[in-house]
C-alpha cells in the first residue's frame, strides 16, 4: 500500500503515504491517526514563492518550505526553467547559494557544488544530491507544492 519505489512523488502521494504512517503511528503515540495526518498535511500546503516576472533568468530567490526553518532556493535558469532545492548542504549542513557565473549551487564551507539542473553533486565532499522542492507556475506566480521522493528537508 505504501510503496516508496516511485521516482517522483506528488503532494497527493506524499499525503497518502503519510496517512499510512499516521494510522500505524497513531496507536503508539496516543495521538489519533487523523489528528497526526492533519498536522503533517498542514506542513505540505502549497506556498507562493514569488511572481515569475520578479525572477529574471539566471537568478535565484531564497524562500522557506514546508516550514519556516526549512531554507530553500528557487532558481530560474538561463533558459527560463525553474528549479528549487533545499539550501542545506548534504555534507555538514552549511547554507548553499546560487553562483550565477558558474551556473552551480555552491557551498562555501568545504568547496562542495551541485548541478543547478539536477541538484546532483558535481564537486567536493557532499555525499548526496540536494533535496528538491516541486514547484509550479499558477497565474503568473511560482508556488512550492511538494517535495521530490527521497528528498527530505532537514
CSV table of N, CA and C in Angstrom, one decimal:
chain,number,residue,atom,x,y,z
A,1,UNK,N,0.8,-1.2,0.0
A,1,UNK,CA,0.0,0.0,0.0
A,1,UNK,C,0.9,1.3,0.0
A,2,UNK,N,1.9,1.3,0.8
A,2,UNK,CA,2.8,2.5,0.8
A,2,UNK,C,4.1,2.0,0.1
A,3,UNK,N,4.2,2.2,-1.2
A,3,UNK,CA,5.3,1.7,-2.0
A,3,UNK,C,6.3,2.9,-2.3
A,4,UNK,N,7.5,2.9,-1.7
A,4,UNK,CA,8.4,4.1,-1.9
A,4,UNK,C,9.2,3.9,-3.2
A,5,UNK,N,8.8,3.2,-4.2
A,5,UNK,CA,9.6,2.9,-5.4
A,5,UNK,C,9.5,4.0,-6.5
A,6,UNK,N,8.5,4.9,-6.4
A,6,UNK,CA,8.3,5.9,-7.4
A,6,UNK,C,9.5,6.8,-7.5
A,7,UNK,N,9.8,7.3,-8.7
A,7,UNK,CA,11.0,8.2,-8.9
A,7,UNK,C,10.6,9.6,-8.4
A,8,UNK,N,9.4,10.0,-8.6
A,8,UNK,CA,9.0,11.4,-8.2
A,8,UNK,C,7.6,11.3,-7.5
A,9,UNK,N,7.4,12.0,-6.5
A,9,UNK,CA,6.2,11.9,-5.7
A,9,UNK,C,5.5,13.2,-5.7
A,10,UNK,N,4.2,13.2,-5.9
A,10,UNK,CA,3.4,14.4,-5.9
A,10,UNK,C,3.0,14.6,-4.4
A,11,UNK,N,2.4,15.8,-4.2
A,11,UNK,CA,1.9,16.2,-2.8
A,11,UNK,C,0.9,15.2,-2.4
A,12,UNK,N,0.0,14.8,-3.3
A,12,UNK,CA,-1.1,13.8,-3.0
A,12,UNK,C,-0.5,12.5,-2.6
A,13,UNK,N,0.5,12.0,-3.3
A,13,UNK,CA,1.2,10.8,-3.0
A,13,UNK,C,1.9,10.9,-1.6
A,14,UNK,N,2.5,12.0,-1.3
A,14,UNK,CA,3.2,12.1,0.0
A,14,UNK,C,2.1,12.1,1.1
A,15,UNK,N,1.0,12.7,0.9
A,15,UNK,CA,0.0,12.7,1.9
A,15,UNK,C,-0.6,11.3,2.1
A,16,UNK,N,-0.8,10.6,1.0
A,16,UNK,CA,-1.3,9.2,1.1
A,16,UNK,C,-0.3,8.4,1.9
A,17,UNK,N,1.0,8.5,1.6
A,17,UNK,CA,2.0,7.7,2.4
A,17,UNK,C,2.1,8.1,3.8
A,18,UNK,N,2.0,9.4,4.1
A,18,UNK,CA,2.0,9.9,5.4
A,18,UNK,C,0.7,9.4,6.2
A,19,UNK,N,-0.4,9.3,5.5
A,19,UNK,CA,-1.6,8.8,6.2
A,19,UNK,C,-1.4,7.3,6.6
A,20,UNK,N,-0.7,6.6,5.7
A,20,UNK,CA,-0.4,5.2,6.1
A,20,UNK,C,0.4,5.1,7.4
A,21,UNK,N,1.4,6.0,7.5
A,21,UNK,CA,2.3,6.1,8.6
A,21,UNK,C,1.5,6.6,9.8
A,22,UNK,N,0.6,7.6,9.6
A,22,UNK,CA,-0.2,8.1,10.7
A,22,UNK,C,-1.1,7.1,11.3
A,23,UNK,N,-1.7,6.3,10.5
A,23,UNK,CA,-2.6,5.2,11.0
A,23,UNK,C,-1.7,4.3,11.9
A,24,UNK,N,-0.6,3.9,11.4
A,24,UNK,CA,0.3,3.0,12.1
A,24,UNK,C,0.8,3.6,13.4
A,25,UNK,N,1.3,4.8,13.3
A,25,UNK,CA,1.9,5.5,14.5
A,25,UNK,C,0.8,5.9,15.5
A,26,UNK,N,-0.4,6.2,15.1
A,26,UNK,CA,-1.4,6.7,16.0
A,26,UNK,C,-1.6,5.8,17.2
A,27,UNK,N,-1.6,4.5,17.0
A,27,UNK,CA,-1.8,3.6,18.1
A,27,UNK,C,-0.7,3.7,19.2
A,28,UNK,N,0.6,4.0,18.8
A,28,UNK,CA,1.7,4.1,19.7
A,28,UNK,C,1.8,5.4,20.3
A,29,UNK,N,1.4,6.5,19.7
A,29,UNK,CA,1.7,7.8,20.1
A,29,UNK,C,0.7,8.4,21.1
A,30,UNK,N,-0.5,7.9,21.1
A,30,UNK,CA,-1.5,8.4,21.9
A,30,UNK,C,-2.3,9.5,21.1
A,31,UNK,N,-1.8,10.0,20.0
A,31,UNK,CA,-2.4,11.0,19.1
A,31,UNK,C,-3.2,10.2,18.1
A,32,UNK,N,-4.5,10.5,17.9
A,32,UNK,CA,-5.3,9.8,17.0
A,32,UNK,C,-4.7,10.0,15.6
A,33,UNK,N,-4.9,8.9,14.7
A,33,UNK,CA,-4.3,8.9,13.4
A,33,UNK,C,-4.8,10.1,12.5
A,34,UNK,N,-6.0,10.6,12.7
A,34,UNK,CA,-6.4,11.7,11.8
A,34,UNK,C,-5.9,13.0,12.3
A,35,UNK,N,-5.6,13.2,13.6
A,35,UNK,CA,-5.0,14.4,14.1
A,35,UNK,C,-3.5,14.4,13.6
A,36,UNK,N,-2.9,13.3,13.7
A,36,UNK,CA,-1.5,13.2,13.2
A,36,UNK,C,-1.4,13.5,11.7
A,37,UNK,N,-2.3,13.0,10.9
A,37,UNK,CA,-2.4,13.2,9.5
A,37,UNK,C,-2.6,14.7,9.2
A,38,UNK,N,-3.6,15.3,9.9
A,38,UNK,CA,-3.8,16.8,9.7
A,38,UNK,C,-2.6,17.6,10.0
A,39,UNK,N,-1.9,17.3,11.1
A,39,UNK,CA,-0.7,18.0,11.4
A,39,UNK,C,0.4,18.0,10.3
A,40,UNK,N,0.6,16.8,9.7
A,40,UNK,CA,1.6,16.6,8.7
A,40,UNK,C,1.1,17.3,7.4
A,41,UNK,N,-0.2,17.1,7.1
A,41,UNK,CA,-0.8,17.7,5.9
A,41,UNK,C,-0.6,19.2,5.8
A,42,UNK,N,-0.7,19.9,7.0
A,42,UNK,CA,-0.5,21.3,7.0
A,42,UNK,C,0.9,21.7,6.6
A,43,UNK,N,1.9,20.9,6.9
A,43,UNK,CA,3.2,21.2,6.5
A,43,UNK,C,3.4,21.3,5.0
A,44,UNK,N,2.6,20.5,4.3
A,44,UNK,CA,2.9,20.4,2.8
A,44,UNK,C,1.8,21.2,2.0
A,45,UNK,N,1.3,22.2,2.6
A,45,UNK,CA,0.4,23.1,1.9
A,45,UNK,C,1.1,23.8,0.8
A,46,UNK,N,0.5,24.1,-0.4
A,46,UNK,CA,1.2,24.9,-1.4
A,46,UNK,C,1.6,26.3,-0.8
A,47,UNK,N,2.7,26.8,-1.2
A,47,UNK,CA,3.1,28.1,-0.7
A,47,UNK,C,3.6,29.0,-1.9
A,48,UNK,N,3.1,30.2,-2.0
A,48,UNK,CA,3.6,31.1,-3.0
A,48,UNK,C,5.0,31.6,-2.7
A,49,UNK,N,5.9,31.5,-3.7
A,49,UNK,CA,7.2,32.0,-3.5
A,49,UNK,C,7.4,33.4,-4.0
A,50,UNK,N,7.0,33.6,-5.3
A,50,UNK,CA,7.2,35.0,-5.9
A,50,UNK,C,6.5,35.0,-7.2
A,51,UNK,N,6.3,36.2,-7.8
A,51,UNK,CA,5.8,36.3,-9.1
A,51,UNK,C,6.9,35.9,-10.1
A,52,UNK,N,6.6,35.2,-11.1
A,52,UNK,CA,7.5,34.7,-12.1
A,52,UNK,C,8.3,35.9,-12.7
A,53,UNK,N,7.6,37.0,-13.0
A,53,UNK,CA,8.2,38.2,-13.6
A,53,UNK,C,9.3,38.8,-12.6
A,54,UNK,N,9.2,38.6,-11.3
A,54,UNK,CA,10.2,39.1,-10.4
A,54,UNK,C,11.5,38.3,-10.4
A,55,UNK,N,11.6,37.2,-11.1
A,55,UNK,CA,12.7,36.3,-11.1
A,55,UNK,C,13.3,36.2,-12.6
A,56,UNK,N,14.2,37.1,-13.0
A,56,UNK,CA,14.7,37.0,-14.3
A,56,UNK,C,15.6,35.8,-14.5
A,57,UNK,N,15.8,35.3,-15.7
A,57,UNK,CA,16.6,34.2,-16.0
A,57,UNK,C,18.0,34.4,-15.4
A,58,UNK,N,18.7,33.3,-15.0
A,58,UNK,CA,20.0,33.2,-14.3
A,58,UNK,C,20.0,34.0,-13.0
A,59,UNK,N,18.9,33.9,-12.3
A,59,UNK,CA,18.8,34.5,-10.9
A,59,UNK,C,18.2,33.5,-10.0
A,60,UNK,N,18.2,33.9,-8.7
A,60,UNK,CA,17.6,33.0,-7.7
A,60,UNK,C,16.9,33.8,-6.6
A,61,UNK,N,16.1,33.2,-5.8
A,61,UNK,CA,15.4,33.8,-4.7
A,61,UNK,C,15.4,32.7,-3.6
A,62,UNK,N,15.6,33.2,-2.4
A,62,UNK,CA,15.5,32.3,-1.2
A,62,UNK,C,14.1,32.3,-0.7
A,63,UNK,N,13.7,31.1,-0.2
A,63,UNK,CA,12.3,31.0,0.5
A,63,UNK,C,12.4,29.9,1.5
A,64,UNK,N,11.3,29.7,2.2
A,64,UNK,CA,11.2,28.6,3.2
A,64,UNK,C,10.1,27.7,2.8
A,65,UNK,N,10.3,26.4,2.9
A,65,UNK,CA,9.3,25.4,2.6
A,65,UNK,C,9.7,24.1,3.1
A,66,UNK,N,8.9,23.2,3.7
A,66,UNK,CA,7.5,23.5,4.0
A,66,UNK,C,7.3,24.2,5.3
A,67,UNK,N,8.4,24.3,6.1
A,67,UNK,CA,8.3,25.0,7.4
A,67,UNK,C,9.2,26.3,7.3
A,68,UNK,N,9.0,27.2,8.2
A,68,UNK,CA,9.7,28.4,8.2
A,68,UNK,C,11.2,28.2,8.4
A,69,UNK,N,11.6,27.1,9.1
A,69,UNK,CA,13.0,26.9,9.3
A,69,UNK,C,13.7,26.1,8.2
A,70,UNK,N,12.9,25.7,7.1
A,70,UNK,CA,13.4,24.9,6.0
A,70,UNK,C,13.8,25.9,4.9
A,71,UNK,N,15.1,26.3,4.9
A,71,UNK,CA,15.6,27.2,3.9
A,71,UNK,C,15.7,26.5,2.5
A,72,UNK,N,15.2,27.2,1.5
A,72,UNK,CA,15.2,26.7,0.1
A,72,UNK,C,15.7,27.8,-0.8
A,73,UNK,N,15.9,27.3,-2.1
A,73,UNK,CA,16.4,28.2,-3.1
A,73,UNK,C,15.7,27.9,-4.4
A,74,UNK,N,15.1,29.0,-5.0
A,74,UNK,CA,14.4,28.9,-6.3
A,74,UNK,C,15.3,29.5,-7.3
A,75,UNK,N,15.6,28.7,-8.4
A,75,UNK,CA,16.5,29.2,-9.5
A,75,UNK,C,15.7,29.3,-10.7
A,76,UNK,N,16.0,30.3,-11.6
A,76,UNK,CA,15.5,30.3,-12.9
A,76,UNK,C,16.7,30.3,-13.8
A,77,UNK,N,16.8,29.2,-14.6
A,77,UNK,CA,18.0,29.0,-15.5
A,77,UNK,C,18.0,30.0,-16.6
A,78,UNK,N,19.1,30.1,-17.3
A,78,UNK,CA,19.2,31.0,-18.5
A,78,UNK,C,18.1,30.7,-19.5
A,79,UNK,N,17.7,29.4,-19.6
A,79,UNK,CA,16.6,29.0,-20.5
A,79,UNK,C,15.2,29.3,-20.0
A,80,UNK,N,15.2,29.8,-18.7
A,80,UNK,CA,13.9,30.2,-18.1
A,80,UNK,C,13.2,29.1,-17.3
A,81,UNK,N,13.9,28.0,-17.2
A,81,UNK,CA,13.3,26.8,-16.4
A,81,UNK,C,13.5,27.1,-14.9
A,82,UNK,N,12.5,26.6,-14.2
A,82,UNK,CA,12.5,26.7,-12.7
A,82,UNK,C,13.0,25.5,-12.0
A,83,UNK,N,13.9,25.7,-11.0
A,83,UNK,CA,14.4,24.6,-10.2
A,83,UNK,C,14.4,25.1,-8.8
A,84,UNK,N,14.1,24.2,-7.8
A,84,UNK,CA,14.1,24.6,-6.4
A,84,UNK,C,14.6,23.4,-5.6
A,85,UNK,N,15.5,23.8,-4.6
A,85,UNK,CA,16.2,22.9,-3.8
A,85,UNK,C,16.3,23.4,-2.3
A,86,UNK,N,16.6,22.4,-1.5
A,86,UNK,CA,17.0,22.8,-0.1
A,86,UNK,C,18.2,23.6,-0.2
A,87,UNK,N,18.4,24.5,0.8
A,87,UNK,CA,19.7,25.3,0.8
A,87,UNK,C,20.6,24.7,1.8
A,88,UNK,N,20.3,23.5,2.4
A,88,UNK,CA,21.2,22.8,3.3
A,88,UNK,C,22.1,21.8,2.7
A,89,UNK,N,23.4,22.1,2.7
A,89,UNK,CA,24.4,21.2,2.1
A,89,UNK,C,24.3,19.8,2.7
A,90,UNK,N,24.3,18.8,1.9
A,90,UNK,CA,24.2,17.4,2.4
A,90,UNK,C,25.5,16.9,3.1
A,91,UNK,N,26.5,17.7,3.1
A,91,UNK,CA,27.8,17.3,3.7
A,91,UNK,C,27.7,17.6,5.2
A,92,UNK,N,27.7,18.9,5.6
A,92,UNK,CA,27.7,19.2,7.0
A,92,UNK,C,26.6,20.2,7.4
A,93,UNK,N,25.7,20.5,6.5
A,93,UNK,CA,24.6,21.4,6.8
A,93,UNK,C,24.8,22.9,6.6
A,94,UNK,N,25.9,23.3,5.9
A,94,UNK,CA,26.1,24.7,5.7
A,94,UNK,C,25.0,25.2,4.7
A,95,UNK,N,24.9,26.5,4.6
A,95,UNK,CA,23.9,27.0,3.7
A,95,UNK,C,24.5,27.2,2.3
A,96,UNK,N,23.9,26.6,1.3
A,96,UNK,CA,24.4,26.8,-0.1
A,96,UNK,C,23.8,28.0,-0.8
A,97,UNK,N,24.4,28.4,-1.9
A,97,UNK,CA,23.9,29.5,-2.6
A,97,UNK,C,24.1,29.4,-4.1
A,98,UNK,N,23.4,30.2,-4.9
A,98,UNK,CA,23.5,30.2,-6.3
A,98,UNK,C,24.7,31.0,-6.8
A,99,UNK,N,25.5,30.5,-7.7
A,99,UNK,CA,26.6,31.2,-8.3
A,99,UNK,C,26.2,31.4,-9.8
A,100,UNK,N,25.8,32.6,-10.1
A,100,UNK,CA,25.3,32.9,-11.5
A,100,UNK,C,26.5,32.7,-12.5
A,101,UNK,N,27.7,33.0,-12.1
A,101,UNK,CA,28.8,32.9,-13.1
A,101,UNK,C,29.1,31.5,-13.4
A,102,UNK,N,29.2,30.6,-12.4
A,102,UNK,CA,29.5,29.2,-12.7
A,102,UNK,C,28.2,28.4,-13.0
A,103,UNK,N,27.1,28.9,-12.8
A,103,UNK,CA,25.8,28.2,-13.0
A,103,UNK,C,25.7,27.0,-12.2
A,104,UNK,N,26.1,27.1,-10.9
A,104,UNK,CA,26.1,26.0,-10.0
A,104,UNK,C,25.6,26.5,-8.6
A,105,UNK,N,25.1,25.5,-7.8
A,105,UNK,CA,24.8,25.8,-6.4
A,105,UNK,C,26.0,25.4,-5.6
A,106,UNK,N,26.6,26.4,-4.9
A,106,UNK,CA,27.8,26.1,-4.2
A,106,UNK,C,27.7,26.3,-2.7
A,107,UNK,N,28.6,25.5,-2.0
A,107,UNK,CA,28.7,25.5,-0.6
A,107,UNK,C,30.0,26.2,-0.2
A,108,UNK,N,30.0,27.3,0.5
A,108,UNK,CA,31.2,28.0,0.9
A,108,UNK,C,32.1,27.3,1.9
A,109,UNK,N,31.5,26.3,2.6
A,109,UNK,CA,32.3,25.7,3.7
A,109,UNK,C,33.4,24.8,3.3
A,110,UNK,N,33.1,23.9,2.4
A,110,UNK,CA,34.1,22.9,2.1
A,110,UNK,C,34.3,22.7,0.6
A,111,UNK,N,33.8,23.7,-0.2
A,111,UNK,CA,34.0,23.6,-1.7
A,111,UNK,C,33.1,22.6,-2.4
A,112,UNK,N,32.0,22.3,-1.8
A,112,UNK,CA,31.0,21.5,-2.5
A,112,UNK,C,30.2,22.2,-3.5
A,113,UNK,N,29.8,21.6,-4.6
A,113,UNK,CA,29.0,22.2,-5.6
A,113,UNK,C,28.0,21.2,-6.2
A,114,UNK,N,26.8,21.7,-6.6
A,114,UNK,CA,25.7,20.9,-7.1
A,114,UNK,C,25.3,21.4,-8.5
A,115,UNK,N,24.9,20.5,-9.3
A,115,UNK,CA,24.4,20.9,-10.6
A,115,UNK,C,23.0,21.6,-10.5
A,116,UNK,N,22.9,22.7,-11.1
A,116,UNK,CA,21.7,23.5,-11.0
A,116,UNK,C,20.4,22.8,-11.6
A,117,UNK,N,20.7,22.0,-12.6
A,117,UNK,CA,19.5,21.3,-13.3
A,117,UNK,C,19.0,20.1,-12.5
A,118,UNK,N,19.9,19.4,-11.8
A,118,UNK,CA,19.5,18.2,-11.2
A,118,UNK,C,19.7,18.2,-9.7
A,119,UNK,N,20.5,19.0,-9.1
A,119,UNK,CA,20.8,19.0,-7.7
A,119,UNK,C,21.9,18.0,-7.4
A,120,UNK,N,22.4,17.3,-8.4
A,120,UNK,CA,23.4,16.3,-8.1
A,120,UNK,C,24.8,16.9,-7.8
A,121,UNK,N,25.6,16.2,-7.0
A,121,UNK,CA,26.9,16.7,-6.6
A,121,UNK,C,27.8,16.7,-7.8
A,122,UNK,N,28.5,17.8,-8.0
A,122,UNK,CA,29.5,17.9,-9.1
A,122,UNK,C,30.9,18.1,-8.6
A,123,UNK,N,31.0,18.5,-7.3
A,123,UNK,CA,32.4,18.8,-6.8
A,123,UNK,C,32.3,18.7,-5.3
A,124,UNK,N,33.4,18.3,-4.7
A,124,UNK,CA,33.6,18.3,-3.3
A,124,UNK,C,33.1,17.2,-2.5
A,125,UNK,N,32.9,17.3,-1.2
A,125,UNK,CA,32.6,16.2,-0.3
A,125,UNK,C,31.1,15.9,-0.1
A,126,UNK,N,30.1,16.7,-0.5
A,126,UNK,CA,28.8,16.3,-0.2
A,126,UNK,C,28.4,14.9,-0.7
A,127,UNK,N,27.8,14.0,0.2
A,127,UNK,CA,27.6,12.7,-0.2
A,127,UNK,C,26.3,12.4,-1.0
A,128,UNK,N,25.4,13.4,-1.0
A,128,UNK,CA,24.1,13.2,-1.6
A,128,UNK,C,23.7,14.5,-2.4
A,129,UNK,N,22.8,14.3,-3.3
A,129,UNK,CA,22.2,15.5,-4.0
A,129,UNK,C,21.4,16.3,-3.1
A,130,UNK,N,21.1,17.5,-3.5
A,130,UNK,CA,20.2,18.4,-2.7
A,130,UNK,C,18.8,17.9,-2.8
A,131,UNK,N,18.0,17.9,-1.7
A,131,UNK,CA,16.6,17.6,-1.8
A,131,UNK,C,15.9,18.6,-2.7
A,132,UNK,N,15.0,18.2,-3.5
A,132,UNK,CA,14.3,19.0,-4.5
A,132,UNK,C,12.9,19.4,-4.0
A,133,UNK,N,12.6,20.6,-4.2
A,133,UNK,CA,11.2,21.1,-4.0
A,133,UNK,C,10.5,21.2,-5.3
A,134,UNK,N,9.3,20.6,-5.3
A,134,UNK,CA,8.5,20.7,-6.6
A,134,UNK,C,7.8,22.0,-6.6
A,135,UNK,N,7.9,22.7,-7.8
A,135,UNK,CA,7.3,24.0,-8.0
A,135,UNK,C,6.5,24.0,-9.3
A,136,UNK,N,5.5,24.9,-9.3
A,136,UNK,CA,4.7,25.1,-10.5
A,136,UNK,C,4.3,26.6,-10.6
A,137,UNK,N,4.0,27.0,-11.8
A,137,UNK,CA,3.5,28.4,-12.0
A,137,UNK,C,2.0,28.3,-12.1
A,138,UNK,N,1.4,29.2,-11.3
A,138,UNK,CA,-0.1,29.4,-11.2
A,138,UNK,C,-0.4,30.9,-11.4
A,139,UNK,N,-1.1,31.2,-12.4
A,139,UNK,CA,-1.5,32.6,-12.7
A,139,UNK,C,-0.3,33.6,-12.6
A,140,UNK,N,0.8,33.2,-13.1
A,140,UNK,CA,2.0,34.1,-13.1
A,140,UNK,C,2.8,34.1,-11.8
A,141,UNK,N,2.4,33.3,-10.8
A,141,UNK,CA,3.2,33.2,-9.6
A,141,UNK,C,3.8,31.8,-9.5
A,142,UNK,N,5.0,31.7,-8.8
A,142,UNK,CA,5.6,30.4,-8.6
A,142,UNK,C,5.3,29.9,-7.2
A,143,UNK,N,4.8,28.7,-7.2
A,143,UNK,CA,4.4,28.0,-5.9
A,143,UNK,C,5.2,26.8,-5.6
A,144,UNK,N,5.6,26.6,-4.4
A,144,UNK,CA,6.1,25.3,-3.9
A,144,UNK,C,4.9,24.4,-3.6
A,145,UNK,N,4.9,23.2,-4.1
A,145,UNK,CA,3.8,22.3,-4.0
A,145,UNK,C,4.1,21.0,-3.3
A,146,UNK,N,5.4,20.7,-3.1
A,146,UNK,CA,5.7,19.4,-2.5
A,146,UNK,C,7.2,19.1,-2.6
A,147,UNK,N,7.6,18.0,-2.1
A,147,UNK,CA,9.0,17.5,-2.1
A,147,UNK,C,9.1,16.3,-3.0
A,148,UNK,N,10.3,16.3,-3.6
A,148,UNK,CA,10.5,15.1,-4.5
A,148,UNK,C,10.9,13.9,-3.7
A,149,UNK,N,10.5,12.7,-4.1
A,149,UNK,CA,10.8,11.5,-3.5
A,149,UNK,C,12.3,11.4,-3.1
A,150,UNK,N,12.6,11.0,-1.9
A,150,UNK,CA,14.0,10.8,-1.5
A,150,UNK,C,14.6,12.1,-0.9
A,151,UNK,N,13.9,13.2,-1.1
A,151,UNK,CA,14.4,14.5,-0.6
A,151,UNK,C,13.7,15.0,0.6
A,152,UNK,N,14.3,14.8,1.7
A,152,UNK,CA,13.6,15.4,2.9
A,152,UNK,C,14.4,16.6,3.3
A,153,UNK,N,13.8,17.6,3.8
A,153,UNK,CA,14.4,18.8,4.2
A,153,UNK,C,14.8,18.7,5.7
A,154,UNK,N,16.0,18.9,6.0
A,154,UNK,CA,16.4,18.8,7.4
A,154,UNK,C,16.0,20.0,8.2
